[in-house]
Short mmCIF file of C-alpha atoms in Angstrom, two decimals:
data_model
loop_
_atom_site.label_atom_id
_atom_site.label_comp_id
_atom_site.label_asym_id
_atom_site.label_seq_id
_atom_site.Cartn_x
_atom_site.Cartn_y
_atom_site.Cartn_z
CA UNK M 1 -28.19 26.00 82.35
CA UNK M 2 -28.26 22.81 84.42
CA UNK M 3 -31.48 21.70 86.10
CA UNK M 4 -29.86 22.44 89.47
CA UNK M 5 -29.18 26.03 88.38
CA UNK M 6 -32.77 26.36 87.18
CA UNK M 7 -34.15 25.16 90.52
CA UNK M 8 -31.81 27.45 92.45
CA UNK M 9 -33.08 30.38 90.36
CA UNK M 10 -36.65 29.49 91.36
CA UNK M 11 -35.61 29.45 95.02
CA UNK M 12 -33.96 32.87 94.76
CA UNK M 13 -37.01 34.31 93.03
CA UNK M 14 -39.12 33.97 96.19
CA UNK M 15 -38.27 36.00 99.29
CA UNK M 16 -40.74 34.24 101.60
CA UNK M 17 -39.22 31.43 103.66
CA UNK M 18 -42.44 29.40 103.79
CA UNK M 19 -43.58 30.04 100.23
CA UNK M 20 -44.42 26.70 98.49
CA UNK M 21 -42.96 28.17 95.29
CA UNK M 22 -39.66 28.40 97.16
CA UNK M 23 -39.76 25.29 99.37
CA UNK M 24 -40.62 22.72 96.73
CA UNK M 25 -37.77 23.66 94.35
CA UNK M 26 -35.47 23.95 97.39
CA UNK M 27 -36.14 20.29 98.25
CA UNK M 28 -35.84 19.23 94.61
CA UNK M 29 -32.55 21.10 94.33
CA UNK M 30 -31.25 19.26 97.40
CA UNK M 31 -32.11 15.93 95.76
CA UNK M 32 -30.31 17.02 92.59
CA UNK M 33 -27.20 17.92 94.59
CA UNK M 34 -27.30 14.50 96.25
CA UNK M 35 -27.46 12.86 92.80
CA UNK M 36 -24.18 14.49 91.79
CA UNK M 37 -22.20 12.13 94.03
CA UNK M 38 -24.74 9.60 95.33
CA UNK M 39 -27.39 7.13 94.26
CA UNK M 40 -31.09 7.80 94.63
CA UNK M 41 -31.38 4.10 95.55
CA UNK M 42 -29.80 4.85 98.94
CA UNK M 43 -30.89 8.47 99.40
CA UNK M 44 -32.88 9.09 102.58
CA UNK M 45 -35.22 11.86 103.70
CA UNK M 46 -32.51 12.85 106.16
CA UNK M 47 -30.06 13.39 103.28
CA UNK M 48 -32.51 15.70 101.53
CA UNK M 49 -33.45 17.83 104.55
CA UNK M 50 -29.78 18.14 105.53
CA UNK M 51 -28.86 19.52 102.11
CA UNK M 52 -31.97 21.72 101.97
CA UNK M 53 -31.42 22.92 105.55
CA UNK M 54 -35.05 22.34 106.39
CA UNK M 55 -37.04 19.99 108.64
CA UNK M 56 -38.51 16.52 108.19
CA UNK M 57 -41.94 18.04 108.76
CA UNK M 58 -41.44 20.45 105.89
CA UNK M 59 -40.33 17.60 103.63
CA UNK M 60 -43.47 15.57 104.33
CA UNK M 61 -45.68 18.51 103.39
CA UNK M 62 -44.53 17.97 99.80
CA UNK M 63 -43.31 14.38 99.43
CA UNK M 64 -44.14 10.99 100.95
CA UNK M 65 -40.69 9.40 100.82
CA UNK M 66 -37.17 9.64 99.41
CA UNK M 67 -38.26 7.54 96.41
CA UNK M 68 -41.18 9.90 95.87
CA UNK M 69 -38.92 12.96 95.57
CA UNK M 70 -36.45 11.02 93.40
CA UNK M 71 -39.20 10.18 90.91
CA UNK M 72 -40.51 13.76 91.04
CA UNK M 73 -37.11 15.32 90.43
CA UNK M 74 -36.43 13.06 87.43
CA UNK M 75 -39.87 13.75 85.96
CA UNK M 76 -39.45 17.51 86.48
CA UNK M 77 -35.98 17.33 84.92
CA UNK M 78 -37.39 15.76 81.74
CA UNK M 79 -40.10 18.44 81.57
CA UNK M 80 -37.34 21.05 81.90
CA UNK M 81 -35.36 19.39 79.10
CA UNK M 82 -38.41 19.47 76.84
CA UNK M 83 -38.56 23.25 77.23
CA UNK M 84 -34.89 23.56 76.25
CA UNK M 85 -35.02 21.37 73.12
CA UNK M 86 -33.82 23.17 69.98
CA UNK M 87 -36.57 24.55 67.76
CA UNK M 88 -36.71 22.83 64.38
CA UNK M 89 -36.92 24.86 61.17
CA UNK M 90 -38.07 22.77 58.20
CA UNK M 91 -35.88 24.89 55.91
CA UNK M 92 -32.70 23.83 57.69
CA UNK M 93 -30.68 21.01 56.19
CA UNK M 94 -31.26 17.69 58.03
CA UNK M 95 -27.62 17.57 59.10
CA UNK M 96 -27.85 21.02 60.68
CA UNK M 97 -30.90 19.83 62.60
CA UNK M 98 -29.10 16.67 63.66
CA UNK M 99 -26.00 18.59 64.75
CA UNK M 100 -28.09 20.99 66.86
CA UNK M 101 -29.96 18.09 68.49
CA UNK M 102 -26.82 16.07 69.22
CA UNK M 103 -25.11 19.14 70.68
CA UNK M 104 -28.12 19.80 72.93
CA UNK M 105 -28.30 16.13 73.97
CA UNK M 106 -24.65 15.75 74.89
CA UNK M 107 -24.39 19.12 76.64
CA UNK M 108 -27.56 18.45 78.64
CA UNK M 109 -26.13 15.08 79.67
CA UNK M 110 -22.84 16.65 80.77
CA UNK M 111 -24.57 19.45 82.72
CA UNK M 112 -26.86 16.97 84.51
CA UNK M 113 -24.72 13.85 84.70
CA UNK M 114 -25.81 12.92 88.24
CA UNK M 115 -29.47 12.95 87.28
CA UNK M 116 -28.77 11.04 84.07
CA UNK M 117 -26.76 8.39 85.90
CA UNK M 118 -29.55 7.89 88.43
CA UNK M 119 -32.24 7.81 85.75
CA UNK M 120 -30.41 5.13 83.78
CA UNK M 121 -29.64 2.96 86.81
CA UNK M 122 -33.08 3.25 88.43
CA UNK M 123 -34.92 2.59 85.16
CA UNK M 124 -34.08 -1.10 85.62
CA UNK M 125 -35.78 -1.38 89.01
CA UNK M 126 -38.31 1.44 89.44
CA UNK M 127 -41.23 1.30 86.96
CA UNK M 128 -41.98 5.03 87.29
CA UNK M 129 -38.38 5.86 86.34
CA UNK M 130 -38.47 3.41 83.43
CA UNK M 131 -41.51 5.32 82.14
CA UNK M 132 -39.69 8.66 82.57
CA UNK M 133 -36.71 7.30 80.61
CA UNK M 134 -39.06 6.06 77.86
CA UNK M 135 -40.87 9.42 77.77
CA UNK M 136 -37.57 11.28 77.49
CA UNK M 137 -36.44 9.17 74.54
CA UNK M 138 -39.79 9.59 72.80
CA UNK M 139 -39.84 13.38 73.11
CA UNK M 140 -36.36 13.61 71.55
CA UNK M 141 -37.19 11.27 68.66
CA UNK M 142 -40.50 13.08 68.12
CA UNK M 143 -38.55 16.29 67.48
CA UNK M 144 -36.68 14.57 64.63
CA UNK M 145 -39.91 13.06 63.27
CA UNK M 146 -41.55 16.49 63.29
CA UNK M 147 -38.80 17.69 60.98
CA UNK M 148 -39.35 14.76 58.60
CA UNK M 149 -43.10 15.48 58.54
CA UNK M 150 -42.46 19.14 57.71
CA UNK M 151 -39.76 18.58 55.10
CA UNK M 152 -40.60 15.27 53.41
CA UNK M 153 -43.72 13.49 52.19
CA UNK M 154 -43.37 10.53 54.56
CA UNK M 155 -46.13 8.04 55.35
CA UNK M 156 -47.08 6.90 58.88
CA UNK M 157 -45.42 3.55 58.14
CA UNK M 158 -42.20 5.30 57.10
CA UNK M 159 -42.29 7.44 60.24
CA UNK M 160 -42.54 4.27 62.31
CA UNK M 161 -39.47 2.86 60.54
CA UNK M 162 -37.64 6.12 61.22
CA UNK M 163 -38.60 5.90 64.90
CA UNK M 164 -37.09 2.40 65.10
CA UNK M 165 -33.92 3.61 63.35
CA UNK M 166 -33.60 6.55 65.74
CA UNK M 167 -33.91 4.25 68.74
CA UNK M 168 -30.97 2.23 67.40
CA UNK M 169 -28.88 5.31 66.56
CA UNK M 170 -29.67 6.91 69.92
CA UNK M 171 -28.41 3.84 71.75
CA UNK M 172 -25.00 4.36 70.13
CA UNK M 173 -24.81 7.91 71.48
CA UNK M 174 -26.13 6.86 74.90
CA UNK M 175 -23.52 4.16 75.39
CA UNK M 176 -20.73 6.53 74.41
CA UNK M 177 -21.97 9.01 77.03
CA UNK M 178 -22.41 6.28 79.65
CA UNK M 179 -18.78 5.24 79.17
CA UNK M 180 -17.46 8.80 79.01
CA UNK M 181 -19.14 9.87 82.24
CA UNK M 182 -18.89 6.60 84.17
CA UNK M 183 -22.62 5.91 84.44
CA UNK M 184 -21.97 2.29 85.38
CA UNK M 185 -18.94 3.03 87.53
CA UNK M 186 -15.57 4.61 86.83
CA UNK M 187 -15.05 5.99 83.34
CA UNK M 188 -14.50 3.00 81.10
CA UNK M 189 -13.03 4.68 78.07
CA UNK M 190 -9.94 6.40 76.78
CA UNK M 191 -12.16 7.91 74.09
CA UNK M 192 -11.23 11.30 72.68
CA UNK M 193 -12.52 13.96 75.11
CA UNK M 194 -12.79 16.81 72.59
CA UNK M 195 -16.51 17.52 73.04
CA UNK M 196 -16.96 19.49 69.81
CA UNK M 197 -15.33 16.68 67.83
CA UNK M 198 -17.49 14.02 69.49
CA UNK M 199 -20.68 16.01 68.92
CA UNK M 200 -19.95 16.40 65.22
CA UNK M 201 -18.78 12.80 64.90
CA UNK M 202 -21.95 11.41 66.50
CA UNK M 203 -24.07 13.69 64.30
CA UNK M 204 -22.18 12.46 61.24
CA UNK M 205 -22.52 8.77 62.13
CA UNK M 206 -26.23 9.08 62.88
CA UNK M 207 -26.81 11.06 59.67
CA UNK M 208 -25.10 8.29 57.72
CA UNK M 209 -27.27 5.68 59.44
CA UNK M 210 -30.53 7.48 58.62
CA UNK M 211 -29.78 8.94 55.19
CA UNK M 212 -27.27 6.41 53.84
CA UNK M 213 -24.79 9.08 52.77
CA UNK M 214 -22.19 11.44 54.16
CA UNK M 215 -23.27 14.92 55.28
CA UNK M 216 -22.46 17.73 52.83
CA UNK M 217 -18.83 18.80 53.23
CA UNK M 218 -19.88 22.43 53.79
CA UNK M 219 -21.31 21.47 57.20
CA UNK M 220 -18.27 19.55 58.40
CA UNK M 221 -15.41 20.88 60.46
CA UNK M 222 -13.95 18.61 63.14
CA UNK M 223 -15.21 15.31 61.66
CA UNK M 224 -14.17 15.94 58.04
CA UNK M 225 -11.13 13.67 58.42
CA UNK M 226 -13.37 10.77 59.49
CA UNK M 227 -15.57 11.24 56.43
CA UNK M 228 -12.47 11.27 54.22
CA UNK M 229 -11.23 8.10 55.88
CA UNK M 230 -14.58 6.41 55.26
CA UNK M 231 -14.36 7.29 51.57
CA UNK M 232 -10.84 5.83 51.43
CA UNK M 233 -11.97 2.54 52.98
CA UNK M 234 -14.88 1.99 50.59
#
């Protein structure tokens, strides 16, 4: 479910027109819809109330400005993502964990591409958004580190090294998604658009980077030919 769908479900849940539990998500949902085709940098209060079909007075009961609601919607989106993160079972093989996390990450990006584009672009100029972007990255890496703590006898120093490595590996996946979905403008890539293949390929590459070996063949499907090619080139 996209964050927009989640907010719309909250709106439908309340039958009272003036219920704060309905009005606040209604305004947030309007901002999300604006993000699908526009930039929060130029969004106005008028844009939000037009999409929400409400009044300026109602808007100012909940938010101080267009930037205020933009920051709130991005922060709420990250909190929503945290609740949808895959649960980690220490008994699962690390590649299975990685595959589940990469699938969640890429599908969440695709379902919320307008919000992601705005978060990335505004993180360079709005300190509050930069902090939201940092918090989002940390919560995702922390989920991997939790698995290492549960499964391996790793020291705090080793966990810090793993955090650094995950930042580097995550940047690879981010830039692929930025290009695929035109975060910095029109789509810049002729990259393969088979999502299942790309999910497995990114999981395989990041597993290699962290563990220094190929994933077990039993877990591979779409990316098996890339692993075979790597073995041939060694």
